[in-house]
Amino acid sequence: MRFDALTLFPDMFDVVSEAGVTGRAHKQGIWQMRTWNPRDYTTDVHRTVDDRPYGGGPGMVMLADPLNDALDQALADRGDSPEVILLSPTGRRFDQAVAQELAQGPGAVLVCGRYEGIDQRFIDARVTQELSLGDFVLSGGEIASLAIIDSVIRLLPGVLNDADSARQDSFHADNSGLLDSPHYTRPEVYRDQAVPDVLMSGHHGRIQAWRREQSLRLTALRRPELIEQARQRGELSKADERFLASLA
Ligand SMILES: CCN(CC)Cc1ccc(CNC(=O)c2csc3nc[nH]c(=O)c23)cc1
């Protein structure tokens, strides 16, 4: 699994290659990361990577040529033919299904735009898919790339050992498809607030039922569409439906 990032801010990628679970996996050789700075592929004395938009309008646009040369180097260095993914507000929305898709492959080259965007002729000629992190405005593609790399690496064998509670990740923990139930740890009473009795009971059946109800309640409150999706998938039991009806 190898990710290459075309970016004007290569240092930002140290976050995933050096820190945490992804940093450990990187050190173990489970995945590789390389960055390529388009500024290193400019030919003018000012190392220009952007210019004004034809047709006018605010901001600047990234030049195609430095990106093309950087991409050529990245692909030559890899030796395979990976997805070339442009991170962009106009892209397909990234979600766990996309993370699963990417985890099956050899990785990708991630093209991080800055400014208002990238010359369309680079996109038309080289980009195989565009991904967005969601409907909010970032300053560039780097932070979106970091999120994507992190969520893909976690899915690789050997990255999360079972001790990592995150193993249950299918975005919604062990109540797959629903939001997580609340978590508590020591002390048993913190600033006069006690842990719910059921969690101290040692009664695993009751604890599981309580957690399921908490997930259903929170999901119905904050993400009702996930309830309907779980219902369509036939993942709601009679007890779940009874509990949901009691909330209405
Ligand atoms: C004119 C309106 N804009 C589109 C929302 C301009 C614009 C804003 C921010 C950017 C930089 N953003 C990204 O490169 C980006 C890359 S992935 C992504 N996901 C969510 N939101 C994002 O802004 C992004 C590019 C163009």
mmCIF file of C-alpha atoms and ligand atoms in Angstrom:
data_model
loop_
_atom_site.group_PDB
_atom_site.id
_atom_site.type_symbol
_atom_site.label_atom_id
_atom_site.label_comp_id
_atom_site.label_asym_id
_atom_site.label_seq_id
_atom_site.Cartn_x
_atom_site.Cartn_y
_atom_site.Cartn_z
ATOM 1 C CA MET A 1 0.000 0.000 0.000
ATOM 2 C CA ARG A 2 1.615 3.253 -1.046
ATOM 3 C CA PHE A 3 0.291 6.788 -1.048
ATOM 4 C CA ASP A 4 1.965 9.558 -3.050
ATOM 5 C CA ALA A 5 0.844 13.143 -2.465
ATOM 6 C CA LEU A 6 1.327 15.977 -4.931
ATOM 7 C CA THR A 7 1.359 18.929 -2.567
ATOM 8 C CA LEU A 8 2.843 22.389 -2.001
ATOM 9 C CA PHE A 9 3.011 21.507 1.726
ATOM 10 C CA PRO A 10 4.808 18.142 1.970
ATOM 11 C CA ASP A 11 5.614 18.547 5.678
ATOM 12 C CA MET A 12 1.889 18.258 6.479
ATOM 13 C CA PHE A 13 2.076 14.549 5.648
ATOM 14 C CA ASP A 14 4.460 13.810 8.520
ATOM 15 C CA VAL A 15 1.288 13.635 10.634
ATOM 16 C CA VAL A 16 0.241 10.297 9.154
ATOM 17 C CA SER A 17 3.679 8.835 8.466
ATOM 18 C CA GLU A 18 5.121 9.657 11.914
ATOM 19 C CA ALA A 19 2.271 9.736 14.439
ATOM 20 C CA GLY A 20 -0.109 7.271 16.013
ATOM 21 C CA VAL A 21 -1.437 4.050 14.579
ATOM 22 C CA THR A 22 -0.614 5.050 11.006
ATOM 23 C CA GLY A 23 2.907 6.140 12.009
ATOM 24 C CA ARG A 24 3.544 2.766 13.677
ATOM 25 C CA ALA A 25 2.255 0.908 10.618
ATOM 26 C CA HIS A 26 4.457 3.095 8.402
ATOM 27 C CA LYS A 27 7.480 2.264 10.521
ATOM 28 C CA GLN A 28 6.595 -1.441 10.315
ATOM 29 C CA GLY A 29 6.609 -1.160 6.522
ATOM 30 C CA ILE A 30 2.893 -1.969 6.178
ATOM 31 C CA TRP A 31 2.517 1.080 3.945
ATOM 32 C CA GLN A 32 4.698 3.731 2.257
ATOM 33 C CA MET A 33 4.278 7.488 1.777
ATOM 34 C CA ARG A 34 6.040 9.844 -0.608
ATOM 35 C CA THR A 35 5.356 13.504 -1.333
ATOM 36 C CA TRP A 36 6.094 15.415 -4.536
ATOM 37 C CA ASN A 37 6.103 19.205 -4.531
ATOM 38 C CA PRO A 38 5.034 20.763 -7.865
ATOM 39 C CA ARG A 39 7.291 23.723 -7.009
ATOM 40 C CA ASP A 40 10.277 21.409 -7.519
ATOM 41 C CA TYR A 41 9.093 20.857 -11.104
ATOM 42 C CA THR A 42 8.893 24.514 -12.154
ATOM 43 C CA THR A 43 11.300 25.911 -14.731
ATOM 44 C CA ASP A 44 11.128 29.649 -14.096
ATOM 45 C CA VAL A 45 13.296 31.573 -11.670
ATOM 46 C CA HIS A 46 10.302 32.423 -9.486
ATOM 47 C CA ARG A 47 9.240 28.749 -9.291
ATOM 48 C CA THR A 48 5.703 29.709 -10.294
ATOM 49 C CA VAL A 49 2.969 27.127 -9.608
ATOM 50 C CA ASP A 50 -0.137 29.241 -10.166
ATOM 51 C CA ASP A 51 -1.486 31.999 -12.382
ATOM 52 C CA ARG A 52 -4.580 34.112 -12.907
ATOM 53 C CA PRO A 53 -7.775 32.493 -14.231
ATOM 54 C CA TYR A 54 -8.710 32.976 -17.891
ATOM 55 C CA GLY A 55 -12.159 34.524 -18.016
ATOM 56 C CA GLY A 56 -11.404 36.520 -14.866
ATOM 57 C CA GLY A 57 -12.735 35.863 -11.378
ATOM 58 C CA PRO A 58 -11.198 35.774 -7.905
ATOM 59 C CA GLY A 59 -8.043 33.937 -6.855
ATOM 60 C CA MET A 60 -5.465 31.918 -8.747
ATOM 61 C CA VAL A 61 -5.386 28.573 -10.558
ATOM 62 C CA MET A 62 -2.635 25.916 -10.307
ATOM 63 C CA LEU A 63 -0.624 25.484 -13.524
ATOM 64 C CA ALA A 64 -0.907 22.128 -15.287
ATOM 65 C CA ASP A 65 2.760 21.708 -16.210
ATOM 66 C CA PRO A 66 4.421 21.445 -12.777
ATOM 67 C CA LEU A 67 1.638 19.051 -11.687
ATOM 68 C CA ASN A 68 2.096 16.921 -14.810
ATOM 69 C CA ASP A 69 5.851 16.659 -14.290
ATOM 70 C CA ALA A 70 5.455 15.869 -10.580
ATOM 71 C CA LEU A 71 2.871 13.199 -11.401
ATOM 72 C CA ASP A 72 5.143 11.668 -14.057
ATOM 73 C CA GLN A 73 7.895 11.369 -11.453
ATOM 74 C CA ALA A 74 5.582 9.865 -8.853
ATOM 75 C CA LEU A 75 4.232 7.250 -11.281
ATOM 76 C CA ALA A 76 7.720 6.401 -12.571
ATOM 77 C CA ASP A 77 8.915 5.993 -8.983
ATOM 78 C CA ARG A 78 5.964 3.714 -8.118
ATOM 79 C CA GLY A 79 6.091 1.608 -11.242
ATOM 80 C CA ASP A 80 2.360 0.721 -11.096
ATOM 81 C CA SER A 81 -0.827 2.402 -12.413
ATOM 82 C CA PRO A 82 -2.733 3.554 -9.323
ATOM 83 C CA GLU A 83 -5.811 5.736 -9.060
ATOM 84 C CA VAL A 84 -4.911 9.404 -9.503
ATOM 85 C CA ILE A 85 -7.301 11.090 -7.079
ATOM 86 C CA LEU A 86 -7.923 14.826 -7.121
ATOM 87 C CA LEU A 87 -9.100 16.145 -3.764
ATOM 88 C CA SER A 88 -11.714 18.750 -4.576
ATOM 89 C CA PRO A 89 -14.956 20.303 -3.272
ATOM 90 C CA THR A 90 -16.584 19.083 -6.497
ATOM 91 C CA GLY A 91 -15.619 15.454 -5.894
ATOM 92 C CA ARG A 92 -17.588 12.383 -4.877
ATOM 93 C CA ARG A 93 -18.172 12.466 -1.141
ATOM 94 C CA PHE A 94 -15.690 10.270 0.736
ATOM 95 C CA ASP A 95 -17.126 7.701 3.145
ATOM 96 C CA GLN A 96 -16.252 4.344 4.706
ATOM 97 C CA ALA A 97 -17.278 2.517 1.528
ATOM 98 C CA VAL A 98 -14.676 4.496 -0.449
ATOM 99 C CA ALA A 99 -12.108 3.763 2.282
ATOM 100 C CA GLN A 100 -12.886 0.043 1.926
ATOM 101 C CA GLU A 101 -12.502 0.303 -1.876
ATOM 102 C CA LEU A 102 -9.119 2.008 -1.599
ATOM 103 C CA ALA A 103 -7.916 -0.487 1.029
ATOM 104 C CA GLN A 104 -8.314 -3.289 -1.544
ATOM 105 C CA GLY A 105 -5.942 -1.606 -3.995
ATOM 106 C CA PRO A 106 -2.273 -0.557 -4.175
ATOM 107 C CA GLY A 107 -2.933 2.928 -2.770
ATOM 108 C CA ALA A 108 -3.186 6.064 -4.867
ATOM 109 C CA VAL A 109 -1.598 9.308 -5.973
ATOM 110 C CA LEU A 110 -3.411 12.106 -4.143
ATOM 111 C CA VAL A 111 -3.409 15.460 -5.935
ATOM 112 C CA CYS A 112 -3.834 18.313 -3.459
ATOM 113 C CA GLY A 113 -5.119 21.545 -4.949
ATOM 114 C CA ARG A 114 -4.628 24.947 -3.401
ATOM 115 C CA TYR A 115 -5.926 28.355 -4.502
ATOM 116 C CA GLU A 116 -9.219 28.194 -6.431
ATOM 117 C CA GLY A 117 -8.321 24.941 -8.138
ATOM 118 C CA ILE A 118 -6.322 23.279 -10.884
ATOM 119 C CA ASP A 119 -6.163 23.823 -14.669
ATOM 120 C CA GLN A 120 -8.896 21.590 -16.093
ATOM 121 C CA ARG A 121 -6.550 20.232 -18.793
ATOM 122 C CA PHE A 122 -4.482 18.474 -16.105
ATOM 123 C CA ILE A 123 -7.648 17.029 -14.570
ATOM 124 C CA ASP A 124 -9.048 15.838 -17.924
ATOM 125 C CA ALA A 125 -5.780 14.183 -18.937
ATOM 126 C CA ARG A 126 -4.556 12.640 -15.682
ATOM 127 C CA VAL A 127 -7.164 12.390 -12.901
ATOM 128 C CA THR A 128 -9.114 9.120 -12.513
ATOM 129 C CA GLN A 129 -11.463 10.234 -9.710
ATOM 130 C CA GLU A 130 -12.264 13.260 -7.575
ATOM 131 C CA LEU A 131 -13.063 13.029 -3.863
ATOM 132 C CA SER A 132 -14.489 15.585 -1.439
ATOM 133 C CA LEU A 133 -14.464 15.331 2.348
ATOM 134 C CA GLY A 134 -17.878 16.973 2.589
ATOM 135 C CA ASP A 135 -19.811 20.176 2.115
ATOM 136 C CA PHE A 136 -17.529 22.608 3.925
ATOM 137 C CA VAL A 137 -14.644 24.729 2.687
ATOM 138 C CA LEU A 138 -11.009 23.769 3.346
ATOM 139 C CA SER A 139 -7.926 25.718 2.230
ATOM 140 C CA GLY A 140 -6.641 22.858 0.096
ATOM 141 C CA GLY A 141 -6.633 19.125 -0.449
ATOM 142 C CA GLU A 142 -3.989 18.201 2.136
ATOM 143 C CA ILE A 143 -6.221 17.835 5.200
ATOM 144 C CA ALA A 144 -8.724 15.823 3.150
ATOM 145 C CA SER A 145 -5.841 13.600 1.994
ATOM 146 C CA LEU A 146 -4.679 13.043 5.581
ATOM 147 C CA ALA A 147 -8.183 11.960 6.603
ATOM 148 C CA ILE A 148 -8.433 9.562 3.665
ATOM 149 C CA ILE A 149 -4.994 8.032 4.250
ATOM 150 C CA ASP A 150 -5.753 7.568 7.966
ATOM 151 C CA SER A 151 -9.087 5.835 7.374
ATOM 152 C CA VAL A 152 -7.609 3.517 4.700
ATOM 153 C CA ILE A 153 -4.495 2.492 6.631
ATOM 154 C CA ARG A 154 -6.630 1.499 9.654
ATOM 155 C CA LEU A 155 -8.342 -1.089 7.467
ATOM 156 C CA LEU A 156 -5.131 -2.905 6.511
ATOM 157 C CA PRO A 157 -4.340 -6.243 8.173
ATOM 158 C CA GLY A 158 -1.949 -5.905 11.097
ATOM 159 C CA VAL A 159 -2.565 -2.218 11.675
ATOM 160 C CA LEU A 160 -5.180 -2.423 14.416
ATOM 161 C CA ASN A 161 -4.641 -5.250 16.883
ATOM 162 C CA ASP A 162 -7.799 -6.499 18.590
ATOM 163 C CA ALA A 163 -6.838 -4.660 21.761
ATOM 164 C CA ASP A 164 -7.496 -1.421 19.895
ATOM 165 C CA SER A 165 -11.171 -0.837 20.540
ATOM 166 C CA ALA A 166 -11.265 0.755 17.110
ATOM 167 C CA ARG A 167 -11.194 -2.795 15.672
ATOM 168 C CA GLN A 168 -14.995 -2.638 15.850
ATOM 169 C CA ASP A 169 -14.863 0.273 13.422
ATOM 170 C CA SER A 170 -17.279 -0.001 10.636
ATOM 171 C CA PHE A 171 -17.705 3.691 11.332
ATOM 172 C CA HIS A 172 -20.402 2.865 13.884
ATOM 173 C CA ALA A 173 -18.453 0.613 16.248
ATOM 174 C CA ASP A 174 -20.001 -2.692 17.250
ATOM 175 C CA ASN A 175 -23.555 -1.447 16.736
ATOM 176 C CA SER A 176 -22.696 -1.466 13.066
ATOM 177 C CA GLY A 177 -24.698 1.098 11.163
ATOM 178 C CA LEU A 178 -25.603 3.104 14.289
ATOM 179 C CA LEU A 179 -23.728 5.739 16.305
ATOM 180 C CA ASP A 180 -21.576 4.653 19.250
ATOM 181 C CA SER A 181 -23.050 4.328 22.731
ATOM 182 C CA PRO A 182 -21.437 6.477 25.486
ATOM 183 C CA HIS A 183 -18.067 5.405 26.949
ATOM 184 C CA TYR A 184 -17.007 5.542 30.604
ATOM 185 C CA THR A 185 -13.785 4.691 32.442
ATOM 186 C CA ARG A 186 -12.242 5.270 35.903
ATOM 187 C CA PRO A 187 -12.983 6.808 38.343
ATOM 188 C CA GLU A 188 -16.412 5.365 39.105
ATOM 189 C CA VAL A 189 -17.571 8.765 40.387
ATOM 190 C CA TYR A 190 -16.082 11.855 38.738
ATOM 191 C CA ARG A 191 -17.021 15.330 40.011
ATOM 192 C CA ASP A 192 -20.119 13.817 41.640
ATOM 193 C CA GLN A 193 -21.172 12.100 38.372
ATOM 194 C CA ALA A 194 -21.420 8.322 38.652
ATOM 195 C CA VAL A 195 -21.032 5.745 35.875
ATOM 196 C CA PRO A 196 -24.453 4.284 34.880
ATOM 197 C CA ASP A 197 -25.200 1.378 37.264
ATOM 198 C CA VAL A 198 -25.794 -1.129 34.463
ATOM 199 C CA LEU A 199 -22.154 -0.817 33.358
ATOM 200 C CA MET A 200 -21.008 -1.725 36.876
ATOM 201 C CA SER A 201 -23.379 -4.707 37.095
ATOM 202 C CA GLY A 202 -21.152 -7.227 35.333
ATOM 203 C CA HIS A 203 -24.351 -8.453 33.668
ATOM 204 C CA HIS A 204 -23.208 -8.679 30.023
ATOM 205 C CA GLY A 205 -26.688 -9.245 28.623
ATOM 206 C CA ARG A 206 -28.036 -6.134 30.288
ATOM 207 C CA ILE A 207 -24.937 -4.123 29.351
ATOM 208 C CA GLN A 208 -25.273 -5.087 25.683
ATOM 209 C CA ALA A 209 -29.001 -4.235 25.721
ATOM 210 C CA TRP A 210 -28.311 -0.871 27.370
ATOM 211 C CA ARG A 211 -25.593 -0.045 24.812
ATOM 212 C CA ARG A 212 -27.890 -1.004 21.929
ATOM 213 C CA GLU A 213 -30.654 1.235 23.297
ATOM 214 C CA GLN A 214 -28.216 4.122 23.787
ATOM 215 C CA SER A 215 -27.013 3.721 20.165
ATOM 216 C CA LEU A 216 -30.593 3.646 18.881
ATOM 217 C CA ARG A 217 -31.598 6.689 20.953
ATOM 218 C CA LEU A 218 -28.585 8.770 19.886
ATOM 219 C CA THR A 219 -28.856 7.746 16.233
ATOM 220 C CA ALA A 220 -32.603 8.478 16.121
ATOM 221 C CA LEU A 221 -31.856 11.886 17.623
ATOM 222 C CA ARG A 222 -28.824 12.934 15.526
ATOM 223 C CA ARG A 223 -28.802 10.785 12.384
ATOM 224 C CA PRO A 224 -32.342 9.435 11.780
ATOM 225 C CA GLU A 225 -31.427 8.505 8.206
ATOM 226 C CA LEU A 226 -29.032 5.876 9.598
ATOM 227 C CA ILE A 227 -31.973 4.249 11.422
ATOM 228 C CA GLU A 228 -33.870 3.922 8.162
ATOM 229 C CA GLN A 229 -30.786 2.537 6.375
ATOM 230 C CA ALA A 230 -30.332 -0.071 9.118
ATOM 231 C CA ARG A 231 -34.051 -0.912 8.830
ATOM 232 C CA GLN A 232 -33.728 -1.356 5.073
ATOM 233 C CA ARG A 233 -30.768 -3.679 5.654
ATOM 234 C CA GLY A 234 -32.923 -5.700 8.036
ATOM 235 C CA GLU A 235 -30.577 -4.921 10.922
ATOM 236 C CA LEU A 236 -33.235 -3.766 13.428
ATOM 237 C CA SER A 237 -34.633 -6.427 15.729
ATOM 238 C CA LYS A 238 -38.169 -6.509 17.138
ATOM 239 C CA ALA A 239 -36.727 -5.254 20.424
ATOM 240 C CA ASP A 240 -34.998 -2.400 18.558
ATOM 241 C CA GLU A 241 -38.267 -1.407 16.880
ATOM 242 C CA ARG A 242 -40.133 -1.586 20.204
ATOM 243 C CA PHE A 243 -37.507 0.666 21.805
ATOM 244 C CA LEU A 244 -37.635 3.149 18.912
ATOM 245 C CA ALA A 245 -41.426 3.245 19.105
ATOM 246 C CA SER A 246 -41.118 4.062 22.810
ATOM 247 C CA LEU A 247 -39.023 7.115 21.922
ATOM 248 C CA ALA A 248 -41.551 8.568 19.489
HETATM 249 C C1 LIG B 1 -15.890 29.226 -5.043
HETATM 250 C C2 LIG B 1 -16.199 28.169 -4.040
HETATM 251 N N1 LIG B 1 -15.154 27.237 -3.748
HETATM 252 C C3 LIG B 1 -15.560 25.863 -3.805
HETATM 253 C C4 LIG B 1 -16.243 25.546 -2.488
HETATM 254 C C5 LIG B 1 -13.790 27.608 -3.952
HETATM 255 C C6 LIG B 1 -12.846 26.679 -3.298
HETATM 256 C C7 LIG B 1 -12.748 26.596 -1.919
HETATM 257 C C8 LIG B 1 -11.790 25.756 -1.332
HETATM 258 C C9 LIG B 1 -10.951 25.028 -2.142
HETATM 259 C C10 LIG B 1 -9.916 24.166 -1.528
HETATM 260 N N2 LIG B 1 -10.531 22.943 -1.064
HETATM 261 C C11 LIG B 1 -10.072 21.742 -1.444
HETATM 262 O O1 LIG B 1 -9.103 21.658 -2.197
HETATM 263 C C12 LIG B 1 -10.753 20.541 -0.987
HETATM 264 C C13 LIG B 1 -10.230 19.326 -1.356
HETATM 265 S S1 LIG B 1 -11.115 18.049 -0.787
HETATM 266 C C14 LIG B 1 -12.250 19.033 -0.002
HETATM 267 N N3 LIG B 1 -13.306 18.578 0.722
HETATM 268 C C15 LIG B 1 -14.102 19.490 1.268
HETATM 269 N N4 LIG B 1 -13.876 20.818 1.142
HETATM 270 C C16 LIG B 1 -12.816 21.311 0.442
HETATM 271 O O2 LIG B 1 -12.648 22.555 0.372
HETATM 272 C C17 LIG B 1 -11.936 20.388 -0.188
HETATM 273 C C18 LIG B 1 -11.060 25.078 -3.516
HETATM 274 C C19 LIG B 1 -12.019 25.924 -4.101
#
